[in-house]
Structures are given as C-alpha cells and as structure tokens.
Amino acid sequence: MSKSKLSPTAKKTAKKTAKNVPKKKPADREAPSFIRWRFYLVLVVMFGAFMSLITRIAYIQIIEPDNLIQQGDLRSVRAKTIHSARGIISDRNGEPLAVSVPVEAVWADPVTIFKRDGLANMDSWYALADVLGLDRQKMVDKIRSNKSRRFIYLQRQVSPAMANYIRELKLAGVGLKAESRRYYPTGEVSAHLVGVTGIDGHGLEGTERSYDKWLTGEAGKRIIRKDRYGRVVENISLEEREQGKPLELTIDQRIQAIAYRSIKQAVADYRATSATAVILDVKTGAVLAMVNAPSYNPNNRADLQSAKMRNRAITDAFEPGSTVKPFVVLAALENGVANKETIIDTGNGIMPIGGQKVRDTSKVGKADLATILKKSSNVGVAKLALDMPLEALLGMYSSVGFGELSGLNLVGETQGIFPNRRRWSKFEIATLAFGYGLTITPLQLAHAYATLGNYGKYQPIHIIESNQQDLSRQVINKDNARIVLEMLETVTQPGGTATKAAVPGYRVAAKTGTSRKAIAGGYGDEYFAYTAGIAPVSNPKIAVVVVVNEPQGDNYYGGSVAGPVFAEITKGTLQILNVAPDENRFKKDK
C-alpha cells in the first residue's frame, strides 16, 4: 500500500500545529489522589499526644503537686539551725560555776577540695594541721579517704583566735561553724557536783546531766530559699529559739573551796586513796558543799577519767562504824529502854556472844549513856541494842535516812545496803549497833546528823531551791534529840575520842569512827576513817561529815585522821556563814 503524500501546504500547517501543542514534562504527571484515612490518622495521633501532655500536666500540677514542689525545695530551700545558749550554773551567791563561751568547729568539704584541686598547696594544709594540733599526714589522709563526702569535722571547739587564723589561710572547701563550749571557772573544786558536758553540749555527769533539759533550752530554726549562686531570695519561716534556763545551786563556793582544800591535803598527808566531805544546812536540808579528792579538771578533756569523775559522796557506800552509836542511844531513849541516868556495866570491855566477842578499845566499867558515847564503847551500845526490839533499832536507822536515796537527782547515787533478814543472831544485832552489817553513803550519814541537829525533824535535802510543799516530819522526840546532842558535845572535849574535831570558840558535837573495809570472805587490812558532827550545839546550823578512804601508816583512826580535817572545815564554814561563837563549856586540860 503506498503512502499518501501531503502537499507542501499541508506539511507546513502540520508543523505549526505541532509547535502550538505543549510537550508533556515528567513533573506534570498525574498527581496522587487524596487519601482521607491517612489524614485522619495523623490528626488522631497528634490529638492523642496533645491530650497526653495535658493529662500529665494536670496530674503534676493538680493531682500530685507535692513531688514537684519537693524536688524544687531540695534544690533551693535550706534550713539553718539557730543554737540556743546553755544556761549558767551558779552557786547560792550568784558565783558562776558553769558558763558557755563562743567557739567554732572546723569542717571540710572533700568534694569541693578535690574539685578545685585544693590539696595542691600542701604548706597551707600543714599550717592548718599545726594550728589544730593534728598530725599532718593523718589529716590529709582523712580528707583523701572521704573524697565523696560533703562534710567532715576536722576539729571541734576551737578558740576565736584559731578560727581567725584559719580564715586567713583561705583554703578551698574548709569552713567554720559557730558553736559553744562549756567553761568551768571553779575547775576541780566543784567538778563532781556541777559535772561536765560532752563535745555536743549535753551533760555527762553531775547537775549538768541531771538538769540537762532545763539547761539546754530549744534550738531555733530559720528556713530560707537560695538561688543557684547561693544568694538568699526568700525568708520562708523563723522559729524562735528558747534559751537555756539558769540553774542556781544551794552550795556556797567559798565553803566548797575550803572543804576541797582540806580533804585534798588529807589525801596527800595520809597517802589515802580518796577523801570526801559533805556539809548540809541543818534547818533547811540544803547542800552547802560536796567535795571529793582526787578530783578532775572539767576544762581539760584529757583529764576525764571515770575513776576521778565518780562522786564518792553518793556512789560509794561504807560501813559507818561508831558514827551510828548516837542513833542507837536515841532508839533506846525513844523506846524507853534507857534514860539519861541509865548506867550500863561494860565489865572489862569484853562481851562474849555466841562464841564470839565484842570488844572495847578502852575499859569504861560502869558508865552512863554520855560516857558510852564519849568513850565509844562497843559493849555499851551492843547491850542497848540487845535490850530493845530489833525493829526499834532498824526503824531508827530508817527514819534518819539510811538505806534510801537522797532525792538530789544526781546520776550514780546508791542506796547502800540496809539489812532485811528473817533471822538475826545476837552477835549480828550487837555489831549492827556499832556500824557493821549495813552500808551507807557519806551523804546519808550527813543527812542523819542534820536530822539530829534539827532536833529530830527530818528535812529532805536538796541542791536546787524549789517551792515544793513542806515534806519535813518529826521522826525523833525533840527532848531526846537535845539530850543526845549534849552527850555528843562531850566527845569533842578532853577524854573524848574526837578532841581533834573541836573548834575553838564553838560548841561542837561530833562522833568519830574507824571501820575495816569489807572484802570477799571477811575484812581486809584497809580502813575507813571518818568524823561526823554538828555545830554549834547552842543553835545547830551545819552538819559535817568527813571520810578518808584507806589512810596509810599506823595512824588510821577516825579521830586522828578525819578529826582535824573536820575541825578545819567546820571552822571555815561557820566563819563564812557569819555564825557567832558560842564558846566551849569545857576547857582542855593543860
């Protein structure tokens, strides 16, 4: 088939038509159709995500906002403790016995130290160790071994001068924290009674511990908000601190000093293990002095040894020996077993009882009650004890305070041993009459003599003045108490066993005692020497007890060891209290 031929005119027209028709480009291909379900899926996903965010925000802000607040507070809120000053302890005249002085604690932040390469300048660190009295290498090792910690103490309670020196060192990561330190102006003189505080300011011994809550008070607190640079941007709250309350004791520091000086000298003179003195106000029951030797310096923590810190006046109990004989005589008078004119035949000073013997150190033969006390006859008081019901003797001991706590609220006080048996042998009753078979503390003995000096009126003893109800009671007949008091006065006069306890110018009633120390299975070769008494007899003001523990040498008797100490303390106390002399009714033989 032959192809048709176009005319030239037709060809020309076809070319023009071809030029006018646009050419198809790749981009002008057919567009994809709109897919509706994909569009809605995208909308649902976006809406779901938005609602999740809204729900989470609502949960955090409305339902549980505390967690977010807590997280923010952990990063910005700080609580600063405002320490309260510990109360002052003073004596009855306002003399300070314990005061608080401002000091500072040195602390370190090991994290900051290593972050700032703070150990590069070792000379400054060695200077810090030297001023703190620490071993250089040990201090550095302590910091290195606590790299992850933010706070460690380097030294507590440094003086303001040392603190200023440490500030000048400008060591990175080392800071100072204000605190207080207890200072005791009277030192070792009143250490056992006042006590001592620990490094954190709380009482460890004595009144510091017994009245710790009263003295400490309540610390305040200031809550603030800080920004990232440590600047205070908000004061949130302030809890006012409650300062510690002052505490006034009944003791007189002047009397305390006299008593301590005397017993300290006695310990040195007789090479004794220890010595104790207690002085009470007869009328009120107030403790005027309570001292022990050896003592300790509460301002020196290196001197805080348990053996020295023990307040022996309340912690150590001993068999009182002859010092209880006046109360045997009182029991006999109270129960009608004897009277002022009663004569007792002590024979040759030896009294056999059930295969054992009661002995006198000196023969007195037939003697009245005054002579029995003056010569300290064991046989005489033993016969009195055996003539009366045992309950009468034990009742007398109990009524004057033997076997009971004093109520002073001091730590470590003991009751002693008060006998309570079903069966008693006659020998046991006899020895009970001259101070064996029971143990009491020096404070209990002083309390008993104060009751006698108060004419039989039992007055509770105390070291803190209070407005409590009157708890005094009459436990001994006044007339009988006066009779025994006058008998005891003769003991300090010529021929008595307590002549060295006499005080020139004053009428003094006293009784000495010497007892062997009990050991396992019996008694040892060591002794207690003591003197207890009242002055002045005309109008009793004070009761004094002196105990010397284990005096060495041949001179270990209460009259010769404790008697002179008693006289010195009694004389000084009466003068300080401005008690007028009442003169001795007897004169010493020349």
Coordinates of C-alpha atoms in Angstrom, one line a residue:
M1 CA 0.0 0.0 0.0
S2 CA 1.5 3.3 -1.0
K3 CA 1.9 6.1 1.5
S4 CA -0.2 9.2 0.9
K5 CA 1.8 12.2 0.2
L6 CA 1.0 15.6 1.8
S7 CA 1.1 18.7 0.0
P8 CA 3.7 21.3 1.0
T9 CA 0.9 23.5 2.3
A10 CA -0.4 20.6 4.5
K11 CA 3.0 19.9 5.8
K12 CA 3.5 23.5 6.8
T13 CA 0.2 23.5 8.5
A14 CA 1.0 20.3 10.4
K15 CA 4.3 21.7 11.6
K16 CA 2.6 24.8 13.0
T17 CA 0.1 22.7 14.8
A18 CA 2.8 20.6 16.3
K19 CA 4.6 23.7 17.6
N20 CA 1.4 25.0 19.3
V21 CA 0.8 21.7 21.2
P22 CA 2.9 21.8 24.5
K23 CA 5.2 19.0 25.3
K24 CA 4.4 16.7 28.3
K25 CA 7.0 17.1 31.2
P26 CA 7.7 14.4 33.9
A27 CA 6.5 16.8 36.7
D28 CA 3.2 17.2 35.0
R29 CA 2.4 13.6 35.5
E30 CA -0.9 12.7 37.2
A31 CA -1.0 13.7 41.0
P32 CA -1.8 11.1 43.6
S33 CA -5.4 11.1 44.8
F34 CA -6.2 12.4 48.4
I35 CA -6.2 9.6 51.0
R36 CA -8.7 10.6 53.7
W37 CA -8.0 7.9 56.3
R38 CA -4.3 8.8 56.5
F39 CA -5.1 12.4 57.2
Y40 CA -7.5 11.5 60.0
L41 CA -4.9 9.1 61.5
V42 CA -2.4 11.8 61.7
L43 CA -4.9 14.1 63.3
V44 CA -5.8 11.4 65.9
V45 CA -2.1 10.8 66.8
M46 CA -1.4 14.5 67.2
F47 CA -4.5 15.0 69.3
G48 CA -3.7 12.0 71.4
A49 CA -0.2 13.3 72.1
F50 CA -1.5 16.7 73.0
M51 CA -4.1 15.2 75.3
S52 CA -1.3 13.1 77.0
L53 CA 0.7 16.2 77.7
I54 CA -2.4 18.0 79.0
T55 CA -3.2 15.0 81.3
R56 CA 0.4 14.8 82.6
I57 CA 0.5 18.5 83.3
A58 CA -2.9 18.3 85.1
Y59 CA -1.7 15.3 87.1
I60 CA 1.5 17.0 88.2
Q61 CA 0.0 20.4 88.8
I62 CA -3.4 19.4 90.3
I63 CA -3.5 15.8 91.5
E64 CA 0.1 15.4 92.8
P65 CA 1.9 18.7 93.0
D66 CA 3.9 17.9 96.2
N67 CA 6.5 15.8 94.4
L68 CA 7.4 18.6 92.1
I69 CA 7.5 21.1 94.9
Q70 CA 9.7 18.8 96.9
Q71 CA 12.1 18.4 94.1
G72 CA 12.3 22.2 93.8
D73 CA 12.7 22.7 97.5
L74 CA 15.5 20.2 97.7
R75 CA 17.5 22.3 95.3
S76 CA 16.7 25.7 96.7
V77 CA 15.4 25.6 100.3
R78 CA 17.8 25.5 103.2
A79 CA 17.2 25.2 107.0
K80 CA 19.6 26.9 109.3
T81 CA 19.7 25.9 113.0
I82 CA 19.9 28.7 115.5
H83 CA 21.6 27.3 118.5
S84 CA 20.5 28.4 122.0
A85 CA 23.0 29.2 124.7
R86 CA 23.2 26.7 127.6
G87 CA 22.0 28.1 130.9
I88 CA 24.5 29.3 133.5
I89 CA 25.0 27.3 136.7
S90 CA 25.8 29.4 139.8
D91 CA 26.1 28.9 143.5
R92 CA 23.7 30.4 146.1
N93 CA 25.6 33.8 145.9
G94 CA 25.4 34.0 142.1
E95 CA 29.0 33.0 141.6
P96 CA 29.2 31.2 138.1
L97 CA 30.1 27.5 138.3
A98 CA 29.5 26.7 134.6
V99 CA 29.2 29.2 131.7
S100 CA 29.1 28.8 127.9
V101 CA 31.7 30.6 125.7
P102 CA 31.5 31.0 121.9
V103 CA 33.9 28.8 119.9
E104 CA 33.9 27.4 116.3
A105 CA 34.1 24.0 114.7
V106 CA 36.4 23.4 111.7
W107 CA 34.9 21.3 108.9
A108 CA 35.9 20.3 105.4
D109 CA 34.0 19.5 102.1
P110 CA 36.3 16.9 100.3
V111 CA 34.2 17.1 97.1
T112 CA 34.9 20.8 96.8
I113 CA 38.5 20.4 97.8
F114 CA 39.3 17.9 95.0
K115 CA 37.1 19.7 92.5
R116 CA 39.2 22.9 93.0
D117 CA 42.5 20.9 93.4
G118 CA 42.6 22.3 96.9
L119 CA 45.4 19.9 98.0
A120 CA 47.9 21.4 95.6
N121 CA 49.3 23.9 98.2
M122 CA 50.3 21.5 101.0
D123 CA 52.1 24.2 103.0
S124 CA 48.7 25.8 103.9
W125 CA 47.2 22.4 104.8
Y126 CA 50.2 21.6 107.0
A127 CA 49.7 25.0 108.7
L128 CA 46.1 24.1 109.3
A129 CA 47.1 20.8 110.9
D130 CA 49.6 22.5 113.1
V131 CA 47.2 25.1 114.5
L132 CA 44.6 22.4 115.2
G133 CA 47.2 20.2 116.9
L134 CA 46.6 17.4 114.4
D135 CA 49.1 15.1 112.7
R136 CA 49.7 16.5 109.2
Q137 CA 49.6 13.3 107.3
K138 CA 46.7 11.8 109.2
M139 CA 44.6 14.9 108.5
V140 CA 45.4 14.8 104.8
D141 CA 44.7 11.1 104.6
K142 CA 41.4 11.6 106.3
I143 CA 40.3 14.1 103.6
R144 CA 41.6 11.8 100.8
S145 CA 39.7 8.8 102.2
N146 CA 36.4 10.7 102.2
K147 CA 36.5 12.1 98.6
S148 CA 32.8 11.6 98.0
R149 CA 31.6 13.2 101.3
R150 CA 30.4 16.8 101.5
F151 CA 31.0 17.3 105.3
I152 CA 33.5 16.0 107.8
Y153 CA 34.7 17.6 111.1
L154 CA 38.4 18.4 111.3
Q155 CA 38.3 19.8 114.9
R156 CA 35.6 20.9 117.3
Q157 CA 35.5 23.8 119.7
V158 CA 38.5 25.9 118.5
S159 CA 39.1 29.3 120.0
P160 CA 38.2 32.5 118.2
A161 CA 41.9 33.3 117.7
M162 CA 42.5 30.0 116.0
A163 CA 39.4 30.5 113.9
N164 CA 40.6 33.8 112.6
Y165 CA 43.9 32.3 111.7
I166 CA 42.2 29.5 109.7
R167 CA 40.1 32.1 107.8
E168 CA 43.3 33.8 106.7
L169 CA 44.6 30.5 105.2
K170 CA 41.6 30.7 102.7
L171 CA 41.6 27.0 102.0
A172 CA 39.0 25.8 99.4
G173 CA 36.5 23.5 101.0
V174 CA 37.3 24.4 104.6
G175 CA 34.7 26.2 106.7
L176 CA 33.9 27.3 110.2
K177 CA 30.7 26.6 112.1
A178 CA 29.7 28.5 115.2
E179 CA 29.1 26.5 118.4
S180 CA 29.7 26.9 122.2
R181 CA 31.9 25.4 124.8
R182 CA 31.3 24.9 128.4
Y183 CA 33.7 26.6 130.8
Y184 CA 34.0 25.9 134.5
P185 CA 35.6 28.7 136.5
T186 CA 35.9 26.7 139.7
G187 CA 37.7 23.8 137.9
E188 CA 38.3 20.7 140.0
V189 CA 36.8 22.2 143.2
S190 CA 33.2 21.7 142.2
A191 CA 33.7 19.3 139.4
H192 CA 31.8 16.3 140.9
L193 CA 28.7 18.3 141.9
V194 CA 28.5 20.5 138.8
G195 CA 29.5 17.8 136.4
V196 CA 30.7 18.2 132.8
T197 CA 29.2 18.3 129.2
G198 CA 30.2 16.3 126.2
I199 CA 31.5 17.6 122.9
D200 CA 28.0 18.2 121.6
G201 CA 27.0 20.3 124.7
H202 CA 24.9 17.7 126.6
G203 CA 25.5 16.9 130.2
L204 CA 27.5 13.8 131.1
E205 CA 27.8 14.0 134.8
G206 CA 26.5 15.9 137.9
T207 CA 23.9 18.6 137.6
E208 CA 24.9 19.1 134.0
R209 CA 23.4 15.7 133.2
S210 CA 20.6 15.7 135.8
Y211 CA 19.2 19.0 134.6
D212 CA 20.3 18.8 131.0
K213 CA 16.9 19.6 129.5
W214 CA 16.4 22.6 131.7
L215 CA 19.8 24.0 130.9
T216 CA 19.8 23.2 127.2
G217 CA 16.6 25.0 126.0
E218 CA 15.3 24.6 122.5
A219 CA 17.2 25.5 119.3
G220 CA 15.6 27.8 116.8
K221 CA 15.3 27.3 113.0
R222 CA 15.4 29.6 110.1
I223 CA 14.1 28.3 106.7
I224 CA 15.3 30.3 103.6
R225 CA 15.3 29.9 99.8
K226 CA 18.6 30.4 97.9
D227 CA 19.2 30.8 94.1
R228 CA 21.9 29.0 92.2
Y229 CA 24.5 31.4 93.3
G230 CA 23.8 30.9 97.0
R231 CA 22.1 34.2 97.5
V232 CA 19.1 34.3 99.8
V233 CA 16.0 35.2 97.8
E234 CA 13.2 34.4 100.3
N235 CA 12.9 34.1 104.0
I236 CA 10.3 31.4 104.4
S237 CA 9.9 31.0 108.2
L238 CA 11.6 31.6 111.5
E239 CA 11.2 29.5 114.7
E240 CA 12.5 31.5 117.6
R241 CA 15.0 29.7 119.9
E242 CA 14.3 29.2 123.5
Q243 CA 17.4 30.0 125.6
G244 CA 18.6 27.5 128.3
K245 CA 17.4 28.4 131.7
P246 CA 19.9 29.3 134.5
L247 CA 20.3 27.0 137.4
E248 CA 21.2 28.2 140.9
L249 CA 22.6 25.6 143.3
T250 CA 22.4 25.7 147.1
I251 CA 26.1 25.3 147.5
D252 CA 28.4 28.1 148.7
Q253 CA 31.5 28.1 146.5
R254 CA 33.6 29.6 149.4
I255 CA 32.7 26.7 151.6
Q256 CA 33.2 24.3 148.7
A257 CA 36.8 25.7 148.2
I258 CA 37.7 25.3 151.9
A259 CA 36.4 21.8 152.1
Y260 CA 38.2 20.7 149.0
R261 CA 41.5 22.2 150.0
S262 CA 41.2 20.4 153.4
I263 CA 40.5 16.9 152.0
K264 CA 43.0 17.2 149.2
Q265 CA 45.7 17.9 151.8
A266 CA 44.5 15.0 153.9
V267 CA 44.8 12.6 150.9
A268 CA 48.4 13.9 150.4
D269 CA 49.3 13.7 154.2
Y270 CA 48.0 10.2 154.8
R271 CA 48.6 8.9 151.3
A272 CA 44.9 7.9 151.2
T273 CA 43.1 6.5 148.2
S274 CA 40.4 9.2 148.4
A275 CA 38.5 11.5 150.7
T276 CA 35.1 13.0 150.8
A277 CA 33.4 15.9 152.7
V278 CA 29.7 16.8 152.8
I279 CA 28.2 19.9 154.5
L280 CA 24.4 20.4 155.0
D281 CA 22.3 23.2 156.3
V282 CA 20.6 21.7 159.4
K283 CA 17.5 23.8 159.2
T284 CA 16.7 23.6 155.5
G285 CA 18.4 20.5 154.3
A286 CA 20.3 22.4 151.6
V287 CA 23.7 21.1 150.5
L288 CA 26.3 23.7 151.2
A289 CA 29.3 21.7 149.9
M290 CA 30.0 18.3 148.5
V291 CA 33.6 17.6 147.5
N292 CA 35.9 14.6 146.7
A293 CA 39.6 14.1 146.3
P294 CA 41.1 13.2 143.9
S295 CA 39.1 15.4 141.5
Y296 CA 39.4 16.3 137.9
N297 CA 39.6 19.4 135.7
P298 CA 36.4 19.6 133.6
N299 CA 38.0 22.1 131.3
N300 CA 40.6 19.6 130.2
R301 CA 39.1 16.7 128.4
A302 CA 42.3 14.7 128.6
D303 CA 41.6 14.6 132.4
L304 CA 38.2 13.0 132.1
Q305 CA 38.8 9.6 133.7
S306 CA 36.0 7.6 135.2
A307 CA 37.8 6.8 138.4
K308 CA 38.3 10.6 139.1
M309 CA 34.9 11.6 137.9
R310 CA 33.0 9.4 140.4
N311 CA 31.1 11.5 143.0
R312 CA 32.1 9.3 146.0
A313 CA 29.7 11.2 148.3
I314 CA 26.8 9.5 146.7
T315 CA 28.3 6.5 144.8
D316 CA 30.5 4.9 147.5
A317 CA 28.8 3.1 150.4
F318 CA 30.7 2.0 153.5
E319 CA 30.1 0.5 156.9
P320 CA 29.7 3.6 159.2
G321 CA 31.2 2.1 162.3
S322 CA 30.9 4.1 165.5
T323 CA 29.3 7.1 163.8
V324 CA 25.9 5.3 164.2
K325 CA 26.2 4.9 168.0
P326 CA 24.3 8.2 168.8
F327 CA 21.3 6.7 166.9
V328 CA 21.4 3.5 169.0
V329 CA 21.2 5.7 172.1
L330 CA 18.3 7.6 170.5
A331 CA 16.5 4.4 169.8
A332 CA 16.9 3.3 173.4
L333 CA 15.6 6.6 174.7
E334 CA 12.7 6.6 172.2
N335 CA 11.6 3.1 173.3
G336 CA 12.1 3.5 177.0
V337 CA 14.9 1.0 177.2
A338 CA 17.1 3.6 178.9
N339 CA 17.1 7.2 180.1
K340 CA 19.6 9.9 180.8
E341 CA 20.6 8.4 184.1
T342 CA 20.8 4.8 183.0
I343 CA 24.1 3.1 184.0
I344 CA 25.4 0.2 181.8
D345 CA 28.0 -2.2 183.1
T346 CA 30.5 -2.9 180.3
G347 CA 32.7 -5.1 182.6
N348 CA 36.2 -5.4 181.5
G349 CA 35.4 -4.3 177.9
I350 CA 34.8 -7.8 176.6
M351 CA 31.4 -9.2 175.9
P352 CA 31.1 -12.9 174.8
I353 CA 28.1 -13.6 172.5
G354 CA 27.5 -16.9 170.9
G355 CA 31.1 -18.0 170.7
Q356 CA 32.3 -14.5 169.5
K357 CA 33.3 -11.4 171.4
V358 CA 32.5 -7.7 171.3
R359 CA 35.5 -5.7 172.5
D360 CA 36.1 -2.1 173.6
T361 CA 39.3 -0.3 172.8
S362 CA 39.3 1.1 176.3
K363 CA 37.7 -0.1 179.5
V364 CA 34.9 2.1 180.9
G365 CA 33.4 -0.2 183.5
K366 CA 30.0 1.1 184.7
A367 CA 29.1 4.1 182.7
D368 CA 26.1 6.3 181.8
L369 CA 25.0 6.9 178.2
A370 CA 27.1 10.1 177.9
T371 CA 30.2 8.2 178.8
I372 CA 29.3 5.3 176.5
L373 CA 29.3 7.8 173.6
K374 CA 32.3 9.8 174.9
K375 CA 34.5 6.7 175.1
S376 CA 32.8 5.0 172.1
S377 CA 32.0 1.8 173.9
N378 CA 31.0 -1.1 171.6
V379 CA 29.9 -3.2 174.6
G380 CA 27.7 -0.4 175.9
V381 CA 25.7 0.1 172.6
A382 CA 25.6 -3.6 172.0
K383 CA 23.8 -4.1 175.3
L384 CA 21.4 -1.3 174.5
A385 CA 20.7 -2.9 171.1
L386 CA 20.1 -6.3 172.6
D387 CA 17.7 -4.9 175.2
M388 CA 15.4 -3.3 172.7
P389 CA 13.3 -4.9 169.9
L390 CA 15.3 -5.2 166.7
E391 CA 12.6 -3.3 164.8
A392 CA 13.2 -0.3 167.1
L393 CA 16.8 -0.1 166.1
L394 CA 16.2 -0.7 162.3
G395 CA 13.3 1.7 162.5
M396 CA 15.6 4.4 163.9
Y397 CA 18.2 3.9 161.2
S398 CA 15.5 4.0 158.5
S399 CA 13.8 7.1 159.9
V400 CA 17.0 9.2 159.7
G401 CA 17.6 8.3 156.0
F402 CA 19.8 5.2 156.0
G403 CA 19.0 2.9 153.0
E404 CA 17.2 5.5 150.9
L405 CA 18.0 7.7 148.0
S406 CA 18.6 11.4 148.9
G407 CA 16.3 12.8 146.1
L408 CA 19.1 15.0 144.8
N409 CA 18.5 13.5 141.3
L410 CA 22.2 13.0 140.8
V411 CA 23.4 10.3 138.5
G412 CA 25.1 7.2 140.1
E413 CA 23.6 7.5 143.6
T414 CA 23.5 4.3 145.5
Q415 CA 21.1 3.4 148.4
G416 CA 23.7 1.3 150.2
I417 CA 22.8 -1.9 151.9
F418 CA 20.1 -1.9 154.5
P419 CA 19.7 -5.3 156.3
N420 CA 16.5 -7.1 155.9
R421 CA 16.7 -10.7 157.3
R422 CA 14.3 -13.1 158.8
R423 CA 16.7 -14.4 161.3
W424 CA 19.3 -12.5 163.3
S425 CA 21.9 -13.8 165.7
K426 CA 22.6 -11.8 168.8
F427 CA 26.1 -11.1 167.6
E428 CA 24.8 -9.7 164.3
I429 CA 22.4 -7.4 166.3
A430 CA 25.3 -6.4 168.5
T431 CA 27.6 -5.5 165.6
L432 CA 24.7 -3.6 163.9
A433 CA 24.8 -1.3 166.9
F434 CA 28.4 -0.1 166.2
G435 CA 28.1 0.2 162.4
Y436 CA 28.7 -3.2 160.9
G437 CA 26.3 -5.1 158.8
L438 CA 24.9 -2.1 156.8
T439 CA 26.4 0.3 154.3
I440 CA 25.6 3.9 153.8
T441 CA 26.9 6.8 151.7
P442 CA 28.6 9.9 153.2
L443 CA 25.6 11.9 152.1
Q444 CA 23.2 9.6 154.1
L445 CA 25.4 10.0 157.2
A446 CA 25.4 13.7 156.9
H447 CA 21.6 13.7 156.4
A448 CA 21.2 11.6 159.6
Y449 CA 23.3 14.1 161.6
A450 CA 21.4 17.0 160.1
T451 CA 18.2 15.4 161.4
L452 CA 19.7 15.1 164.8
G453 CA 20.9 18.7 164.7
N454 CA 17.4 19.8 163.7
Y455 CA 16.1 18.3 167.0
G456 CA 14.7 15.2 165.3
K457 CA 12.9 17.0 162.4
Y458 CA 13.6 15.2 159.2
Q459 CA 14.2 17.7 156.4
P460 CA 14.6 16.4 152.8
I461 CA 17.9 17.5 151.4
H462 CA 18.3 19.4 148.1
I463 CA 20.7 21.2 145.8
I464 CA 18.1 23.2 143.9
E465 CA 15.8 25.7 145.7
S466 CA 12.2 25.0 144.9
N467 CA 8.7 26.0 146.1
Q468 CA 7.5 22.4 146.7
Q469 CA 5.3 21.5 149.6
D470 CA 6.9 21.1 153.0
L471 CA 7.9 17.4 153.3
S472 CA 9.6 17.7 156.7
R473 CA 8.4 15.5 159.5
Q474 CA 9.3 14.9 163.2
V475 CA 10.9 11.5 163.4
I476 CA 12.7 11.8 166.8
N477 CA 11.4 13.3 170.0
K478 CA 12.8 16.8 170.4
D479 CA 13.9 16.3 174.0
N480 CA 15.7 13.1 173.3
A481 CA 17.5 14.7 170.3
R482 CA 18.7 17.5 172.6
I483 CA 19.9 15.0 175.2
V484 CA 22.0 13.1 172.7
L485 CA 23.3 16.3 171.1
E486 CA 24.6 17.4 174.5
M487 CA 26.1 13.9 175.0
L488 CA 27.9 14.2 171.7
E489 CA 29.4 17.6 172.7
T490 CA 31.4 15.8 175.4
V491 CA 33.0 13.6 172.7
T492 CA 35.0 16.6 171.4
Q493 CA 36.1 17.6 174.9
P494 CA 39.0 16.3 177.0
G495 CA 38.8 12.5 177.4
G496 CA 36.6 12.0 174.4
T497 CA 37.5 10.3 171.1
A498 CA 37.0 13.4 169.0
T499 CA 39.1 16.0 170.7
K500 CA 40.8 16.9 167.4
A501 CA 37.4 17.7 165.9
A502 CA 36.9 20.5 168.4
V503 CA 36.7 24.1 167.1
P504 CA 38.0 26.8 169.4
G505 CA 35.2 29.3 170.3
Y506 CA 32.4 27.0 169.2
R507 CA 30.4 24.2 170.9
V508 CA 30.8 21.1 168.6
A509 CA 29.0 17.8 168.8
A510 CA 30.8 15.1 166.9
K511 CA 31.5 11.3 166.7
T512 CA 34.4 9.6 165.0
G513 CA 34.6 6.1 163.5
T514 CA 37.0 3.7 162.1
S515 CA 35.9 0.6 160.2
R516 CA 37.7 -2.1 158.3
K517 CA 37.0 -2.5 154.6
A518 CA 34.9 -5.5 153.7
I519 CA 36.4 -7.9 151.2
A520 CA 35.3 -11.3 149.8
G521 CA 35.1 -13.6 152.8
G522 CA 35.6 -11.1 155.5
Y523 CA 37.5 -7.9 156.2
G524 CA 40.8 -6.7 154.9
D525 CA 43.6 -4.6 156.3
E526 CA 42.5 -1.3 154.9
Y527 CA 40.3 1.2 156.9
F528 CA 37.8 4.0 156.5
A529 CA 38.4 6.9 158.9
Y530 CA 35.5 9.3 159.4
T531 CA 34.2 12.1 161.6
A532 CA 30.6 13.3 161.6
G533 CA 29.2 16.2 163.7
I534 CA 27.1 19.3 164.2
A535 CA 27.9 22.9 165.1
P536 CA 27.2 25.0 167.0
V537 CA 25.4 23.0 169.7
S538 CA 23.7 26.0 171.2
N539 CA 21.8 26.6 167.9
P540 CA 22.8 24.0 165.2
K541 CA 23.5 25.4 161.8
I542 CA 25.5 22.8 159.9
A543 CA 26.1 19.0 159.8
V544 CA 29.6 18.0 158.5
V545 CA 30.9 14.6 157.5
V546 CA 34.5 13.8 156.5
V547 CA 35.5 10.4 155.2
V548 CA 39.1 9.4 154.5
N549 CA 39.5 6.2 152.5
E550 CA 42.4 3.9 153.2
P551 CA 44.8 6.1 155.1
Q552 CA 48.3 4.6 155.1
G553 CA 50.6 4.1 158.1
D554 CA 49.9 3.3 161.7
N555 CA 47.8 6.4 162.2
Y556 CA 44.5 5.4 160.6
Y557 CA 41.9 6.1 163.3
G558 CA 39.0 8.4 162.6
G559 CA 39.7 10.8 165.5
S560 CA 43.3 11.4 164.4
V561 CA 42.9 11.3 160.6
A562 CA 39.4 12.7 159.9
G563 CA 39.0 14.7 163.1
P564 CA 41.5 17.6 162.2
V565 CA 40.0 17.8 158.7
F566 CA 36.5 18.1 160.2
A567 CA 37.6 20.8 162.6
E568 CA 39.3 22.9 159.8
I569 CA 36.2 22.6 157.5
T570 CA 33.8 23.3 160.3
K571 CA 35.7 26.4 161.5
G572 CA 35.9 27.9 158.0
T573 CA 32.2 27.2 157.3
L574 CA 31.0 28.8 160.5
Q575 CA 33.1 31.9 159.8
I576 CA 31.9 32.2 156.2
L577 CA 28.3 31.9 157.4
N578 CA 29.0 34.6 160.0
V579 CA 27.9 32.3 162.9
A580 CA 28.8 33.9 166.2
P581 CA 31.0 31.8 168.6
D582 CA 29.0 30.2 171.4
E583 CA 32.1 29.3 173.5
N584 CA 33.1 25.9 174.8
R585 CA 31.6 25.0 178.1
F586 CA 34.7 22.9 178.8
K587 CA 38.4 23.8 178.9
K588 CA 41.1 21.5 177.8
D589 CA 43.4 20.2 180.4
K590 CA 46.9 21.7 180.3

